[in-house]
Short mmCIF file of C-alpha atoms in Angstrom, two decimals:
data_model
loop_
_atom_site.label_atom_id
_atom_site.label_comp_id
_atom_site.label_asym_id
_atom_site.label_seq_id
_atom_site.Cartn_x
_atom_site.Cartn_y
_atom_site.Cartn_z
CA MET E 1 281.03 50.34 135.66
CA ARG E 2 281.98 48.86 139.43
CA ILE E 3 279.80 51.26 141.00
CA LEU E 4 276.88 50.31 138.99
CA GLU E 5 277.50 46.81 139.39
CA ASN E 6 277.71 47.05 143.18
CA ILE E 7 274.47 49.14 142.98
CA ILE E 8 272.64 46.50 141.01
CA LEU E 9 273.92 43.81 143.19
CA LEU E 10 272.69 45.84 146.60
CA LEU E 11 269.02 46.51 144.61
CA GLY E 12 268.81 43.02 144.00
CA THR E 13 269.84 41.54 147.46
CA ALA E 14 267.55 44.16 149.06
CA ALA E 15 264.60 43.06 146.94
CA ARG E 16 265.28 39.44 147.94
CA ILE E 17 265.58 40.29 151.62
CA GLY E 18 262.05 42.20 151.38
CA SER E 19 260.50 39.48 149.59
CA ALA E 20 261.52 36.73 152.30
CA CYS E 21 260.50 38.97 155.26
CA VAL E 22 256.98 39.48 153.36
CA LEU E 23 257.13 35.77 152.78
CA SER E 24 257.45 35.03 156.48
CA ALA E 25 255.04 37.42 157.48
CA VAL E 26 252.30 36.26 155.49
CA GLU E 27 253.59 32.52 156.67
CA ARG E 28 253.31 33.36 160.05
CA THR E 29 249.92 34.65 159.82
CA ALA E 30 248.34 32.09 157.96
CA ARG E 31 249.44 29.55 160.11
CA ARG E 32 247.95 31.75 162.95
CA ASN E 33 244.70 31.87 161.18
CA CYS E 34 244.83 28.44 160.41
CA LEU E 35 245.10 27.26 164.11
CA THR E 36 242.37 29.59 165.13
CA ALA E 37 239.86 28.01 162.59
CA PHE E 38 241.02 24.79 163.65
CA LEU E 39 240.19 25.28 167.21
CA LEU E 40 237.15 27.28 166.45
CA VAL E 41 235.68 24.32 164.43
CA GLY E 42 236.86 21.98 167.44
CA ALA E 43 234.98 24.05 170.06
CA LEU E 44 232.06 24.12 167.62
CA VAL E 45 231.97 20.44 167.23
CA LEU E 46 231.98 19.97 171.26
CA LEU E 47 229.30 22.66 171.68
CA LEU E 48 226.91 20.76 169.10
CA GLY E 49 227.54 17.74 170.72
CA ALA E 50 226.92 18.94 174.13
CA MET E 51 223.54 20.21 172.76
CA GLY E 52 222.77 17.10 171.46
CA LEU E 53 223.75 15.21 174.83
CA MET E 54 221.46 17.82 176.63
CA ILE E 55 218.63 17.09 174.35
CA THR E 56 219.14 13.40 174.55
CA SER E 57 219.14 13.37 178.21
CA LEU E 58 215.74 15.32 178.36
CA PHE E 59 214.30 12.67 176.32
CA ILE E 60 215.80 9.91 178.89
CA GLY E 61 214.98 11.96 181.67
CA LEU E 62 211.32 11.99 180.40
CA THR E 63 211.39 8.19 180.93
CA PRO E 64 211.57 7.08 184.70
CA TYR E 65 213.75 4.82 186.47
CA LEU E 66 216.60 4.94 183.61
CA GLY E 67 219.39 6.91 185.29
CA ALA E 68 221.13 7.15 182.02
CA ASN E 69 220.16 10.93 182.00
CA TRP E 70 222.76 11.68 184.47
CA ALA E 71 225.55 9.91 182.29
CA ALA E 72 224.23 12.23 179.41
CA MET E 73 224.38 15.28 181.46
CA ILE E 74 228.17 14.32 182.60
CA ALA E 75 229.25 13.80 179.14
CA ALA E 76 227.46 17.23 177.92
CA GLY E 77 229.29 18.91 180.92
CA ALA E 78 232.62 17.69 179.84
CA SER E 79 231.70 18.44 175.99
CA LEU E 80 231.07 22.05 177.48
CA ALA E 81 234.38 22.10 179.33
CA GLY E 82 236.59 20.99 176.41
CA SER E 83 234.58 23.38 174.24
CA GLY E 84 235.61 26.34 176.91
CA LEU E 85 239.00 25.38 176.81
CA LEU E 86 239.16 25.15 172.82
CA LEU E 87 237.83 28.86 172.92
CA THR E 88 240.29 30.31 175.35
CA ILE E 89 243.12 28.55 173.58
CA ALA E 90 241.79 30.09 170.24
CA LEU E 91 241.29 33.63 171.65
CA ARG E 92 245.07 33.33 173.00
CA VAL E 93 246.61 32.35 169.61
CA SER E 94 244.32 35.08 167.44
CA LYS E 95 245.83 37.47 169.83
CA GLY E 96 249.31 36.47 169.16
CA ALA E 97 251.42 34.78 171.78
CA GLY E 98 253.66 37.41 172.37
CA ARG E 99 251.45 40.25 172.72
CA GLU E 100 249.06 41.08 175.22
#
């Protein structure tokens, strides 16, 4: 009877350890996927903002002597640089930090 109790205890412990490993892997994957999605949404928002600023600067540029079109183009360039940075980070996160 003692061997049977030890076997049951061993199987219960193995099941708990396996369950913890699976939950840990699922949690890590979900966290990485959510972070990637968040970064991609941020990059998309910056890209749409840059597109809006470029269209605005085009219409402002059609009216002479305002000079505000340069400010809008600089802001659009900064938005594009920010979206590129977020896309690069999202790419690194989706591949995993330790894996190359």
